[in-house]
Tab-separated table of C-alpha atoms in Angstrom:
chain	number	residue	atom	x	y	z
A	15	UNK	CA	5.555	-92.020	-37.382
A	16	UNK	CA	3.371	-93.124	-34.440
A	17	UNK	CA	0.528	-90.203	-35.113
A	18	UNK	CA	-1.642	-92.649	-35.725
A	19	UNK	CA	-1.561	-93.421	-31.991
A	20	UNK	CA	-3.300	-90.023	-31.097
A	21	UNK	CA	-6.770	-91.007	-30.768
A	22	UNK	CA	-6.649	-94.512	-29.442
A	23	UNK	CA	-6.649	-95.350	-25.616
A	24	UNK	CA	-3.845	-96.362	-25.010
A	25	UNK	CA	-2.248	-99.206	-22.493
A	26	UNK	CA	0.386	-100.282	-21.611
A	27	UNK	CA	1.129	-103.363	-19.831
A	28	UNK	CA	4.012	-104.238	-17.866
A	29	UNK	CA	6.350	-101.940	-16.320
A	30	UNK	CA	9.720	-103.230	-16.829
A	31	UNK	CA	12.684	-101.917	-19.017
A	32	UNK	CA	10.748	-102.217	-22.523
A	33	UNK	CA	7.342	-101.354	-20.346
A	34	UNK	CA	8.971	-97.535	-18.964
A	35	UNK	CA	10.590	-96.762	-22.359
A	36	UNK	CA	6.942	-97.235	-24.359
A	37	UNK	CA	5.415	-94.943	-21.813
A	38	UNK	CA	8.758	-92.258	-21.948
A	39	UNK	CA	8.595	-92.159	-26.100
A	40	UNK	CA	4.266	-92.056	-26.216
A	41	UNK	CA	4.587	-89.571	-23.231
A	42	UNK	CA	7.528	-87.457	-25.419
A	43	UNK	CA	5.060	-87.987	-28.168
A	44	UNK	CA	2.030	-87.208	-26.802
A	45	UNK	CA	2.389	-84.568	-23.735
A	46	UNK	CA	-0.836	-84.013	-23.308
A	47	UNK	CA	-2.872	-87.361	-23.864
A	48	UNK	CA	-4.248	-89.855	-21.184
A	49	UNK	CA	-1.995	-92.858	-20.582
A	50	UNK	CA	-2.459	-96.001	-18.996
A	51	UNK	CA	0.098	-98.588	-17.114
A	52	UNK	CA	-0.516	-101.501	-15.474
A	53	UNK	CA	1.786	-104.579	-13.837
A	54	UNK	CA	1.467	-107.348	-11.508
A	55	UNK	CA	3.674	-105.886	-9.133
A	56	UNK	CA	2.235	-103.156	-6.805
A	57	UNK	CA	3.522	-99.792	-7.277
A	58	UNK	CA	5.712	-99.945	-3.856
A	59	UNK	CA	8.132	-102.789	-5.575
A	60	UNK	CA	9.259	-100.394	-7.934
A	61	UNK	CA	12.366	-98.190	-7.365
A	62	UNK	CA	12.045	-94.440	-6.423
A	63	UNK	CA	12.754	-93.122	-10.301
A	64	UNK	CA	10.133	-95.224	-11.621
A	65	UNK	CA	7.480	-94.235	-8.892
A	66	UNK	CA	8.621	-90.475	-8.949
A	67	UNK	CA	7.947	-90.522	-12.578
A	68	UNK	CA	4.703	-92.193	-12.949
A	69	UNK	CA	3.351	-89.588	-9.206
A	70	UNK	CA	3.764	-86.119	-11.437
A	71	UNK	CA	2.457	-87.235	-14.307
A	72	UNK	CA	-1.509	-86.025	-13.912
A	73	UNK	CA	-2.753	-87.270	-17.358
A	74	UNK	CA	-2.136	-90.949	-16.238
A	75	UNK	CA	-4.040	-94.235	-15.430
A	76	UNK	CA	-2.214	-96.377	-12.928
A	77	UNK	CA	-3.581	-100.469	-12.621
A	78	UNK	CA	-0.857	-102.101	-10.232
A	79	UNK	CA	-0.931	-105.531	-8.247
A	80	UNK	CA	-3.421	-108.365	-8.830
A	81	UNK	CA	-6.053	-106.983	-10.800
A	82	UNK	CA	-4.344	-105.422	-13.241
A	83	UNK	CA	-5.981	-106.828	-15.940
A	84	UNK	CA	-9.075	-105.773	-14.945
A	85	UNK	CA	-10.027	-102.370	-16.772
A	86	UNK	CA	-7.704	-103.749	-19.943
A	87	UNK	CA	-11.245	-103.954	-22.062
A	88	UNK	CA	-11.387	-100.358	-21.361
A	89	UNK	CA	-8.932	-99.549	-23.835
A	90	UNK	CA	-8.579	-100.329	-28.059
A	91	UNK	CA	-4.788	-100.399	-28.431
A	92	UNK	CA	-2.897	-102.128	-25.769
A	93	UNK	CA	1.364	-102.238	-25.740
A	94	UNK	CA	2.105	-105.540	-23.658
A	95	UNK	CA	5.536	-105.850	-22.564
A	96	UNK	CA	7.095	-109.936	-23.623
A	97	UNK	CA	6.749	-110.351	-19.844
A	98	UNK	CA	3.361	-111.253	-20.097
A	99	UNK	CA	2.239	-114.245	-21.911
A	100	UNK	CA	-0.453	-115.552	-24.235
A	101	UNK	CA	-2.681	-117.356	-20.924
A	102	UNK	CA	-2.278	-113.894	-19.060
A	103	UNK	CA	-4.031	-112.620	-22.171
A	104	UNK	CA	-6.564	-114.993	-22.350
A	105	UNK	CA	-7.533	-113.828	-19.228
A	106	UNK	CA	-8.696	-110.267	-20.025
A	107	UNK	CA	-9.905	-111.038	-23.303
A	108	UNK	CA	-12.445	-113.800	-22.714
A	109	UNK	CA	-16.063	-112.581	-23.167
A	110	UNK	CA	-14.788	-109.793	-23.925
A	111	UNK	CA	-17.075	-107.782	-27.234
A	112	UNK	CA	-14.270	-105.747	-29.419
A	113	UNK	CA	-13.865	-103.154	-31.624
A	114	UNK	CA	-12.641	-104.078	-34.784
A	115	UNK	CA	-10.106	-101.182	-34.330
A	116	UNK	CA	-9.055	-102.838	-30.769
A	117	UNK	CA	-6.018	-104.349	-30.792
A	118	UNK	CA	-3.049	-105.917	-28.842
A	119	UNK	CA	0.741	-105.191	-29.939
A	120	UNK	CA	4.203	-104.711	-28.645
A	121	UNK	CA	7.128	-103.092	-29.109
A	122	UNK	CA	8.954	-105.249	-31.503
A	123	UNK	CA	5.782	-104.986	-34.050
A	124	UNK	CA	5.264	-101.172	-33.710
A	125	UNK	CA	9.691	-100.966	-34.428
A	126	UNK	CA	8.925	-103.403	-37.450
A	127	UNK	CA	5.814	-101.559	-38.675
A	128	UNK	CA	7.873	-97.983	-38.303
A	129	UNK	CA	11.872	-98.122	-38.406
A	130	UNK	CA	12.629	-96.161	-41.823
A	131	UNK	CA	15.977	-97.875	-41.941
A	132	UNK	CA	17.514	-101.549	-42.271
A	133	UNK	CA	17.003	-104.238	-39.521
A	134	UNK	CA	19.516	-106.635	-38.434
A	135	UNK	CA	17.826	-109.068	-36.186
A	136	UNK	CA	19.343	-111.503	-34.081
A	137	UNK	CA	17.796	-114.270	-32.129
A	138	UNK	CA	18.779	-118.094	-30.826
A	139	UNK	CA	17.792	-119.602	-27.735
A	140	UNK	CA	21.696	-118.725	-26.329
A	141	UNK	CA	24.708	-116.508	-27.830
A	142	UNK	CA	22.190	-113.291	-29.132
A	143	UNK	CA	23.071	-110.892	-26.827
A	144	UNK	CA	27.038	-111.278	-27.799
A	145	UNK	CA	26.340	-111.475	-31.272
A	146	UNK	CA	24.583	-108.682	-31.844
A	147	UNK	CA	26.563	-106.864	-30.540
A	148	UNK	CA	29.741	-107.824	-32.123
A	149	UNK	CA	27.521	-107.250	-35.461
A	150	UNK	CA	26.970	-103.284	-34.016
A	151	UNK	CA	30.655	-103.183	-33.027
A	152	UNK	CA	31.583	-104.391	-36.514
A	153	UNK	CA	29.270	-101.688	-38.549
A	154	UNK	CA	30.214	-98.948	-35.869
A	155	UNK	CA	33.710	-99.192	-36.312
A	156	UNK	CA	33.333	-99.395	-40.404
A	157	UNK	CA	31.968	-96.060	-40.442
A	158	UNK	CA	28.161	-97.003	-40.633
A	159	UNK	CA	24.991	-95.549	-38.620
A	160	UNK	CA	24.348	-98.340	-36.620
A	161	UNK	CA	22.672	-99.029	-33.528
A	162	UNK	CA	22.303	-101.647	-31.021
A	163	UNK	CA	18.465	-102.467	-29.633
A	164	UNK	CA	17.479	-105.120	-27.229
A	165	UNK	CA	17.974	-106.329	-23.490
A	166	UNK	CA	21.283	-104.950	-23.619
A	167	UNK	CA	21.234	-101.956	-26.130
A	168	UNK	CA	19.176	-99.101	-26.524
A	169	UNK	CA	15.674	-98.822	-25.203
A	170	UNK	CA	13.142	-99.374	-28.736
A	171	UNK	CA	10.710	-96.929	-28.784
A	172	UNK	CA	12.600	-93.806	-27.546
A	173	UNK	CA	15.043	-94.513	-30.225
A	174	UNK	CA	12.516	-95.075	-32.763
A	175	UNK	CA	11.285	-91.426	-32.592
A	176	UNK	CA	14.336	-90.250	-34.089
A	177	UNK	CA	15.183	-93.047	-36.176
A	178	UNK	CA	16.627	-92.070	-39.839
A	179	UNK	CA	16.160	-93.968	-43.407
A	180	UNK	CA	20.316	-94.623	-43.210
A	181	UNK	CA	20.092	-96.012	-39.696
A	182	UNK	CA	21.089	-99.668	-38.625
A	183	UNK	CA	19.053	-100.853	-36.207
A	184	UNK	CA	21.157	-104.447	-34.731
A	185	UNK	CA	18.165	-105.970	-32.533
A	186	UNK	CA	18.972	-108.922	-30.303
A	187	UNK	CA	14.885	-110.034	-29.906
A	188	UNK	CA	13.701	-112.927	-28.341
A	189	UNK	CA	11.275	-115.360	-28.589
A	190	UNK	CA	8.653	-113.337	-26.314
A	191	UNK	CA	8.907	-110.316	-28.315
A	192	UNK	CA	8.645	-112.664	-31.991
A	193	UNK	CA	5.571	-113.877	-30.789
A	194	UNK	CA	2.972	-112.618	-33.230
A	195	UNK	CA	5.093	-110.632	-35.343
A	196	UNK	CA	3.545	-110.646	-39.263
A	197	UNK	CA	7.328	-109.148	-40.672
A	198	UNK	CA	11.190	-110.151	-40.951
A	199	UNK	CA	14.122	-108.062	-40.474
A	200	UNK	CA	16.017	-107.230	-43.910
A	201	UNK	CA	18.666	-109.479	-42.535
A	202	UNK	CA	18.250	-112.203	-39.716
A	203	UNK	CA	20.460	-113.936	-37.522
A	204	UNK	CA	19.098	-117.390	-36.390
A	205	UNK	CA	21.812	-118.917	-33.811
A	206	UNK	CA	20.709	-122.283	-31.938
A	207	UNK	CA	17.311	-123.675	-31.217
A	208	UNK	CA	16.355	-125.582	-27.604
A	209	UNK	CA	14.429	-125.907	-25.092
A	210	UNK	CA	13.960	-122.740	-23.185
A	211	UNK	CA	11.087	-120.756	-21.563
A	212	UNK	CA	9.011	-123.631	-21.360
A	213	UNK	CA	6.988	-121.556	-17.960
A	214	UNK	CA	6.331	-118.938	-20.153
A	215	UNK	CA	5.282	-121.005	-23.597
A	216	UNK	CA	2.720	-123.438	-24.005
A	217	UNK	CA	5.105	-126.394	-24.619
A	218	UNK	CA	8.593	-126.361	-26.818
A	219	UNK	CA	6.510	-126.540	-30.447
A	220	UNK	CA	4.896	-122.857	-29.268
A	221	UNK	CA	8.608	-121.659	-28.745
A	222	UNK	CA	9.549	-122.936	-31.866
A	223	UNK	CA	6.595	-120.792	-33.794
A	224	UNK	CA	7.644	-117.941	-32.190
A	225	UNK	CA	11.014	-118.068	-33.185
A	226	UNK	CA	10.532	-118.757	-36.700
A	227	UNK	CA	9.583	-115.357	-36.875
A	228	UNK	CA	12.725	-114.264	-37.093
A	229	UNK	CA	12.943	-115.705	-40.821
A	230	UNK	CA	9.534	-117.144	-42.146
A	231	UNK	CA	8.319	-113.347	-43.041
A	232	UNK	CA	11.402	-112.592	-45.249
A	233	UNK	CA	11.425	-111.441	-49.126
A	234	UNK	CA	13.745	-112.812	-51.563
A	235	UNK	CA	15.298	-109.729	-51.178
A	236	UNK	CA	16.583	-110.055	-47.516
A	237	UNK	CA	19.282	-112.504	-45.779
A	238	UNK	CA	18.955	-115.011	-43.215
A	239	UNK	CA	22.359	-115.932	-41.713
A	240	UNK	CA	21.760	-119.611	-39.952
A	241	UNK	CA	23.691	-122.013	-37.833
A	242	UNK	CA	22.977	-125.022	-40.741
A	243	UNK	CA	24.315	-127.563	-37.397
A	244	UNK	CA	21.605	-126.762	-35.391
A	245	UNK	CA	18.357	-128.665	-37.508
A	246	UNK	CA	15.953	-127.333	-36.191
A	247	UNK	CA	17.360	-123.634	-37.135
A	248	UNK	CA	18.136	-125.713	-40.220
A	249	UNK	CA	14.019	-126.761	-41.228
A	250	UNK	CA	12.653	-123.594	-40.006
A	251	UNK	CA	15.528	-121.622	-42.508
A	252	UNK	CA	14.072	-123.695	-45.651
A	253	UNK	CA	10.819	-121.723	-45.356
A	254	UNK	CA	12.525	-118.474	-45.413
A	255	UNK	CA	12.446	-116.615	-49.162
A	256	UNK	CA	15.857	-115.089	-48.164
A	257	UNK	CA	18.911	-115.121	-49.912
A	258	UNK	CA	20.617	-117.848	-46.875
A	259	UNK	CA	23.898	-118.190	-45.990
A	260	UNK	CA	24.592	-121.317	-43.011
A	261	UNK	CA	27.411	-120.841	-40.780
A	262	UNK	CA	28.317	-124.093	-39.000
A	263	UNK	CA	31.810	-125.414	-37.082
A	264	UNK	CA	33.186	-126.299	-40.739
A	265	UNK	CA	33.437	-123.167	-41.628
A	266	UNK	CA	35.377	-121.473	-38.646
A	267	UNK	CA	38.418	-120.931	-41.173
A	268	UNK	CA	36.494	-117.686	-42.294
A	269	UNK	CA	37.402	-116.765	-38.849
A	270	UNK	CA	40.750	-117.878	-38.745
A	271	UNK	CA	40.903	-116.203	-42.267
A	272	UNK	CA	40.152	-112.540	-40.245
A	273	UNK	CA	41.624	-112.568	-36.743
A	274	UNK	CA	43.839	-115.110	-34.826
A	275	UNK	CA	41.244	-117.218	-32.346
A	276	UNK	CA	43.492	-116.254	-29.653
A	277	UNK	CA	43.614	-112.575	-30.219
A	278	UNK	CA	39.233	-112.554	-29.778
A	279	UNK	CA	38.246	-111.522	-25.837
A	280	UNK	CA	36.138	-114.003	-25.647
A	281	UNK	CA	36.389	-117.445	-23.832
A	282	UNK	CA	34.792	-120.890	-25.374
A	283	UNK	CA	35.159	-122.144	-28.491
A	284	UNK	CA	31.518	-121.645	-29.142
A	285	UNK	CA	31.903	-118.132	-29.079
A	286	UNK	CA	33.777	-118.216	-32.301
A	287	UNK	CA	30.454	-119.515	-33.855
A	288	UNK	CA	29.157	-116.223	-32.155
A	289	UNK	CA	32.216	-114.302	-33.969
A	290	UNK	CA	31.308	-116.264	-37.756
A	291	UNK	CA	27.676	-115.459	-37.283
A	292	UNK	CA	28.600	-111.423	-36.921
A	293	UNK	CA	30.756	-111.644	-40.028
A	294	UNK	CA	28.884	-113.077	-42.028
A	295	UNK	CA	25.946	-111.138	-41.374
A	296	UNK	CA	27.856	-107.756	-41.615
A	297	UNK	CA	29.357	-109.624	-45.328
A	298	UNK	CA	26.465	-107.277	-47.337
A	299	UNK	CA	28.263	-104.114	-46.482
A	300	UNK	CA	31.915	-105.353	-47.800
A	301	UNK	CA	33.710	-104.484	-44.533
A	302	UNK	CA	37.337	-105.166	-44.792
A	303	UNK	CA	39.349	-107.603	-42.913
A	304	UNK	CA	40.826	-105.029	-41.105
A	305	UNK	CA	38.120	-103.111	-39.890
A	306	UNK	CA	36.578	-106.610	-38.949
A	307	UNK	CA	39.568	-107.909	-37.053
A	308	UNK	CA	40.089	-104.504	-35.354
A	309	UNK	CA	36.057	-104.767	-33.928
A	310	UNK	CA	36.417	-108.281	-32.973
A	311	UNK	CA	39.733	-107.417	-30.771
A	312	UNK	CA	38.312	-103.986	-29.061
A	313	UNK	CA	34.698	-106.040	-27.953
A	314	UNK	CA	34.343	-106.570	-24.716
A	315	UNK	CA	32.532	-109.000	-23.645
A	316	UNK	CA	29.081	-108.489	-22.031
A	317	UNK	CA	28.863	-108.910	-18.010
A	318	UNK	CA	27.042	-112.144	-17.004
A	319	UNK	CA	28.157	-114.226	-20.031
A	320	UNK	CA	31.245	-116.473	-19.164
A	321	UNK	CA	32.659	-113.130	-17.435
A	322	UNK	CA	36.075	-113.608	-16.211
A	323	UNK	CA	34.829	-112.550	-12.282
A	324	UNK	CA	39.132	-112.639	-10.952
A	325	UNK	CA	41.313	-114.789	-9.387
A	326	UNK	CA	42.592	-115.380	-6.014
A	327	UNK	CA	44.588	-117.958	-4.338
A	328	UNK	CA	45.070	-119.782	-7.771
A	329	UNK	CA	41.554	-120.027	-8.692
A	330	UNK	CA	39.780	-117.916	-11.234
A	331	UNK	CA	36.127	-117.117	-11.460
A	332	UNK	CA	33.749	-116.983	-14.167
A	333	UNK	CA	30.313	-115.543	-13.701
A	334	UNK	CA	27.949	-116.763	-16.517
A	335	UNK	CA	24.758	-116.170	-14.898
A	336	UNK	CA	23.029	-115.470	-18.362
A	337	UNK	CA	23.369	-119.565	-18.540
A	338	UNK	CA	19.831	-120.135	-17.821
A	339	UNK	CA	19.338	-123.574	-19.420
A	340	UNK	CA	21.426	-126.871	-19.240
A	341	UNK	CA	22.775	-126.926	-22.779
A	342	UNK	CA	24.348	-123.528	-22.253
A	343	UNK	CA	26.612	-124.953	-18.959
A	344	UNK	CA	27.434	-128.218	-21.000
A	345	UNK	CA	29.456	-125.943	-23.596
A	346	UNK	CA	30.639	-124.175	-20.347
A	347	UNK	CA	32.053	-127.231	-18.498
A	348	UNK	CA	33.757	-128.496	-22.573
A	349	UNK	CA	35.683	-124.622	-22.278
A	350	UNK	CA	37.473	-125.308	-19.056
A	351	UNK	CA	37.468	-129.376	-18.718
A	352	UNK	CA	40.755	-130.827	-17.495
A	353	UNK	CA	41.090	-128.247	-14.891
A	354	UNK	CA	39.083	-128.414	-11.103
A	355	UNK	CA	36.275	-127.336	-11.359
A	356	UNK	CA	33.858	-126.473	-8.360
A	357	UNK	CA	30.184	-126.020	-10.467
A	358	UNK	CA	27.621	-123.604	-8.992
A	359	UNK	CA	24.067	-124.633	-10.611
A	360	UNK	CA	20.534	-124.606	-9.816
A	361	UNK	CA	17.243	-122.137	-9.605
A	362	UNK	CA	14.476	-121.786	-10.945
A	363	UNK	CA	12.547	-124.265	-12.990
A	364	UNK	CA	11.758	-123.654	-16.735
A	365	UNK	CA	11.267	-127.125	-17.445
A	366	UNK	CA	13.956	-127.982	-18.720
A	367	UNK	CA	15.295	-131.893	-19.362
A	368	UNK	CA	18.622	-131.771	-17.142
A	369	UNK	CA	19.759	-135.185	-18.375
A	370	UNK	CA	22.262	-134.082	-20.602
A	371	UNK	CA	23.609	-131.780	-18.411
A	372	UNK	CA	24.093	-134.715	-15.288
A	373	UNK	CA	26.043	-137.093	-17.908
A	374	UNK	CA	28.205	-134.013	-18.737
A	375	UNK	CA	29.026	-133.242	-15.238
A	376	UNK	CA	29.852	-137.150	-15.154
A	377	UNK	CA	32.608	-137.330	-16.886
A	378	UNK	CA	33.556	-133.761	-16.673
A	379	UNK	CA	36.649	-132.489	-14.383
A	380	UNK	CA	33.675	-130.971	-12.313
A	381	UNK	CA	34.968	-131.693	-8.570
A	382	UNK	CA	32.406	-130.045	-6.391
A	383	UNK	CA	28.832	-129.445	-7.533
A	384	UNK	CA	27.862	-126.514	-5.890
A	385	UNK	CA	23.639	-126.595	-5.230
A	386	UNK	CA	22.391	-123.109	-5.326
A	387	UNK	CA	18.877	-123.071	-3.150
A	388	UNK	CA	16.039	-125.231	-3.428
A	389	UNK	CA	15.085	-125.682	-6.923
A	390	UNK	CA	16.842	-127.521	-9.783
A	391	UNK	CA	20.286	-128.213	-8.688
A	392	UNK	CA	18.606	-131.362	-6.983
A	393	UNK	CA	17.316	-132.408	-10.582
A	394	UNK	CA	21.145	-132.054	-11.490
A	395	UNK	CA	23.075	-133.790	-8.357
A	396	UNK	CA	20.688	-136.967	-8.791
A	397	UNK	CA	21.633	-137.217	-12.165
A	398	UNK	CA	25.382	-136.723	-11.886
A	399	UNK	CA	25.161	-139.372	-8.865
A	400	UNK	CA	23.326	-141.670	-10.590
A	401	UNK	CA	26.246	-142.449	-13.062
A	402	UNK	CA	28.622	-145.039	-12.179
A	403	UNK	CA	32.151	-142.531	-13.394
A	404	UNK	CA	30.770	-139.924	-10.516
A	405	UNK	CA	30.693	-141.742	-7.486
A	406	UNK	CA	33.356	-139.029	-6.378
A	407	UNK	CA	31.575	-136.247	-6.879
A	408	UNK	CA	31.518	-134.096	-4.000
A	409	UNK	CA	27.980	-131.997	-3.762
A	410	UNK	CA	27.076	-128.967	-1.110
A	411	UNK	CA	24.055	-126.998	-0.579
A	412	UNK	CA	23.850	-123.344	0.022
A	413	UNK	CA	21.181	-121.384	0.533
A	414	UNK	CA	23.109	-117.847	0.029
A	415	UNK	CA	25.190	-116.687	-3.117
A	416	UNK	CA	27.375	-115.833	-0.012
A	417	UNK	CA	27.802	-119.367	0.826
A	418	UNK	CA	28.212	-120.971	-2.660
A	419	UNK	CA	31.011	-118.927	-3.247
A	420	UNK	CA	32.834	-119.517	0.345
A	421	UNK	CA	32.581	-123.165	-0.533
A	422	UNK	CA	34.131	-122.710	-3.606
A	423	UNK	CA	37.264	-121.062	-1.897
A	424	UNK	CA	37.742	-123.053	0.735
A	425	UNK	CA	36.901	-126.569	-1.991
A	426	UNK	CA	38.469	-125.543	-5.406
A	427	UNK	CA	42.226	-126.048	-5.647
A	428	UNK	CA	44.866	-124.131	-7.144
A	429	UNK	CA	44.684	-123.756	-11.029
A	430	UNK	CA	41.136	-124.593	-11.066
A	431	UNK	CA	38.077	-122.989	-11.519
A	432	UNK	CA	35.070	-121.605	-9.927
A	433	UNK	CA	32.239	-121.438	-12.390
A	434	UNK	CA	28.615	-120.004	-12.043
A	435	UNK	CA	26.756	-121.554	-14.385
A	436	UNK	CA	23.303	-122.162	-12.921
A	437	UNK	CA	21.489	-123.912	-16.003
A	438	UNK	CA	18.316	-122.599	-14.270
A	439	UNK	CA	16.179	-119.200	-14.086
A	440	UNK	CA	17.137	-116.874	-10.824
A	441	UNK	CA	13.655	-116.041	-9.599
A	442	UNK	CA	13.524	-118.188	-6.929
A	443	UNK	CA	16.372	-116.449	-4.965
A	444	UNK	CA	17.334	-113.622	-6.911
A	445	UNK	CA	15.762	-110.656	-8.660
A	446	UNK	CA	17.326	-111.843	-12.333
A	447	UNK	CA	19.991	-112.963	-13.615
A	448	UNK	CA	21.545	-109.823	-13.721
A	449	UNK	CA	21.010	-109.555	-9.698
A	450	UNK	CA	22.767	-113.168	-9.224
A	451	UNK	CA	25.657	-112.124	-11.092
A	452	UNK	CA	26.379	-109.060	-9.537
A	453	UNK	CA	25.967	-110.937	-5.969
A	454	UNK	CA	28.820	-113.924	-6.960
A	455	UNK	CA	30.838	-111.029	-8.492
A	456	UNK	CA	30.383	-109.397	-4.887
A	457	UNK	CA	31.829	-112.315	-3.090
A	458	UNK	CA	34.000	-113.233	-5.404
A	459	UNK	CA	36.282	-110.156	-4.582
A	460	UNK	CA	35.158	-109.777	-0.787
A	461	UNK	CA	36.249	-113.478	-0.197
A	462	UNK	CA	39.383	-112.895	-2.897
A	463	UNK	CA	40.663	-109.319	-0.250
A	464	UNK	CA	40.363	-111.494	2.593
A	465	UNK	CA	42.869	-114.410	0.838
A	466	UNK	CA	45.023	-112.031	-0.296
């Protein structure tokens, strides 16, 4: 499947999840051969697994901290990790003479170029992660060989070596890992379209190309599954061969149709877009209802994502830390609006236009606007404050996950709710987002003992 890799030097670049499971498979592969890694980060920032793994291993080429980059013309077939973007390319490959067999690639195009079976792939600037795996959960529990790929399912490559032609391969992929890709999954999933990642793309239009991707390669033989509301999902799906079928909030009867919106585990009304999109991307396989319904009700849904984080002294908790760009905490405040609600935003900047997000806010039942760190939540208060309806809007800084969520405890009343919803990246404070969540979901139930 990969022999072809045998006889090429071989990099790979970036050491993160997708980065370590590259070098596991190629070094399962290949026990013998000369490897090369290389990251930004110096070796010492990574945990003890990772470093004990990369120390024994004698037949490998370590680049780690600022220069990096700097023996990456040394080698004709480099693996880059959707970490690292098109400038940090630039950088090692101007003036540089190649090899017409030299090359850069990435996971997602060696899966494409090498998965025997069919892929299901599932993008959209919010909602992927959920979907696909509702789509695995549906196909699992129907009998077929499926498998779920991605930030949240199984690592790529490693999985890839034992792939089979009557696997299912559900892959949520994102717009740093479409970049560049020449092929379309047999069936695609194309959920919502914003602004997003605009530190890691050149502007919004260069997001936009890379997420096309997901559809723009496809035969008349495949499916594209589209949210026909969203119009830019909508323009890019009319250059797609596929057979399409549009999903859109007209259509939620299909889901009524299958399970009771009540009975699915997952809060928001968008999510039952989420829900549509999985069923009608599983329709191909003629699933019945029941086996639908019954996947739908067992899924659990995915920490970080509007997680239900407890409740104590009348207020519950909901960690969506995942919501890393205004748009996603609008359709957050619409799910609980009505009740209290103490709002914990802010972070990191992705340039973002927070606009939207301030008039929500405005005449939103949001009582206390919680401003995580210095970053964006300033963006947000100004805006909120700025609008005559919100001249009552309480605002508090805190420099400490520790100290948003004491605020919200001792500021929230009973019934309401505490929501982390930051509209903002974590890595001015935080590791990820993953590392945020777990820290409000820490305090959450140290502060919710104590008031018990």
């Amino acid at each position: 499947m990969l022999e072809n890799f045998k006889d090429k030097q071989i990099l790979i670049l970036g050491m993160g999840k997708e980065g370590i499971d590259s070098y596991l498979a190629l070094r399962k592969l290949f026990p013998h051969k000369v490897l090369a890694v290389g990251d930004k980060k110096k070796i010492g920032q990574f945990d003890k697994k990772i470093r004990a793994i990369l120390a024994k291993d004698k037949n490998l080429k370590k680049y780690f901290g600022q220069n990096y980059l700097a023996k990456a013309g040394d080698y004709d077939l480099i693996i880059k990790t959707p970490g690292i973007s098109r400038k940090e390319r630039s950088s090692f490959l101007q003036g540089r003479s190649e090899a017409p067999s030299s090359r850069i690639t990435s996971q997602a195009e060696i899966f494409y170029d090498n998965f025997p079976g069919l892929i299901i792939g599932v993008t959209g600037t919010k909602g992927k992660g959920t979907t696909s795996g509702l789509i695995y959960q549906i196909l699992k529990t129907a009998g077929f060989k499926a498998f779920w790929l991605g930030n949240v399912g199984k690592p790529v490559l490693q999985y890839l070596l034992k792939a089979k032609p009557d696997h299912i391969a559900v892959y949520e992929i994102s717009a740093q890992q479409l970049q560049g890709l020449k092929k379309s999954p047999q069936i695609a999933v194309f959920l919502n379209l914003f602004s997003d990642h605009l530190d890691y793309f050149v502007n919004f239009q260069d997001y936009t190309k890379a997420k096309a991707n997901i559809a723009i390669h496809q035969t008349k033989n495949d499916f594209l599954i589209y949210n026909s509301d969203d119009s830019l999902v909508k323009k890019i799906a009319q250059q797609s061969k596929a057979r399409k079928i549009a999903f859109s909030e007209r259509k939620l009867k299909i889901v009524k149709g299958i399970i009771n919106p009540k009975e699915i585990p997952l809060p928001g009304e968008f999510n039952q877009l989420n829900v549509l999109a999985a069923i009608l991307a599983t329709a191909p396989f003629n699933i019945p209802k029941e086996k639908i319904k019954k996947a739908i009700k067992n899924f659990h849904n995915l920490p970080h994502r509007l997680e239900f984080a407890g409740k104590y002294q009348g207020i519950e908790f909901y960690n969506n830390s995942m919501a890393t760009v205004p748009e996603t905490t609008i359709l957050d405040l619409k799910t609980f609006n009505g009740r209290p609600i103490s709002l914990i935003a802010g972070g990191s900047d992705k340039g973002s236009d927070y606009s939207l997000l301030a008039k929500e806010i405005a005449k939103s039942s949001v009582k206390n606007l919680i401003i995580l760190g210095q970053g964006t939540g300033q963006k947000i208060e100004e805006g909120a404050k700025l609008l005559p309806q919100r001249k009552e809007l309480r605002s508090f800084l805190a420099i400490t996950m520790r100290e948003a969520v004491k605020i919200c405890c001792q500021q929230t009343p009973r019934n309401g709710v505490c929501l982390l919803s930051p509209a903002s990246a974590s890595f001015n404070m935080f590791k990820d987002y993953q590392d945020r969540g777990k820290q409000f979901k820490k305090w959450v139930k140290k502060y919710g003992q104590k008031s018990n």
